[in-house]
Amino acid sequence: MDVLSCPKCQNTTVVKSGIIKDRQRYLCKKCNYYFTVNKLGKKIDDYYVTKALQLYLEGLSYREIERIIGVSHVSISNWVKEFKIKKPPHPNYHPTYKIFKHAELVEFLKNKDQLSGAGMIITELGDKFMLIKWERFKD
């Protein structure tokens, strides 16, 4: 038999505490936390968490990040709060971004006129690439 442990404090001193929605409920004797063991949750890969936080720091909104990565804007907001991320103040600029396949990105980077006068970051998003661009000297 598997030894149960509290998901909050990892203590193994737990007791049964009723049944809720056909699932056994447990109580941790150390921290008084109630939990069930067969609750299935959806875990998002840390790669997407990191990418979402990077895009947030680049100035993209929660909804824009949601459309790009495919993760709920509420989840992104919760990650920002959880990791205590503070966006630097930049009210006068908003970066533009484009999603490219590899061949499209190579063609874009060949044109020198598109590279001058702006700051850029290229980040990988699965099998595509995202180019974030903002004007370098914007008044």
CSV table of C-alpha atoms in Angstrom, one decimal, residues 1 15 24 33 49 52 58 60 65 69-70 85 88-89 124 126 128-129 134:
chain,number,residue,atom,x,y,z
A,1,MET,CA,0.0,0.0,0.0
A,15,VAL,CA,-6.3,10.4,8.5
A,24,GLN,CA,-11.9,9.6,-0.2
A,33,TYR,CA,-5.1,20.6,5.2
A,49,VAL,CA,5.5,29.0,-18.1
A,52,ALA,CA,4.8,33.3,-21.0
A,58,GLU,CA,8.6,42.1,-23.0
A,60,LEU,CA,2.8,41.8,-24.2
A,65,ILE,CA,0.3,35.7,-24.7
A,69,ILE,CA,1.1,30.1,-26.5
A,70,GLY,CA,-2.5,28.7,-26.1
A,85,ILE,CA,7.2,39.3,-11.6
A,88,PRO,CA,9.2,47.5,-16.0
A,89,PRO,CA,7.3,50.7,-16.6
A,124,GLU,CA,11.4,29.7,-30.1
A,126,GLY,CA,7.6,24.9,-30.4
A,128,LYS,CA,7.9,28.3,-34.9
A,129,PHE,CA,9.8,31.4,-33.9
A,134,TRP,CA,10.3,47.6,-30.7
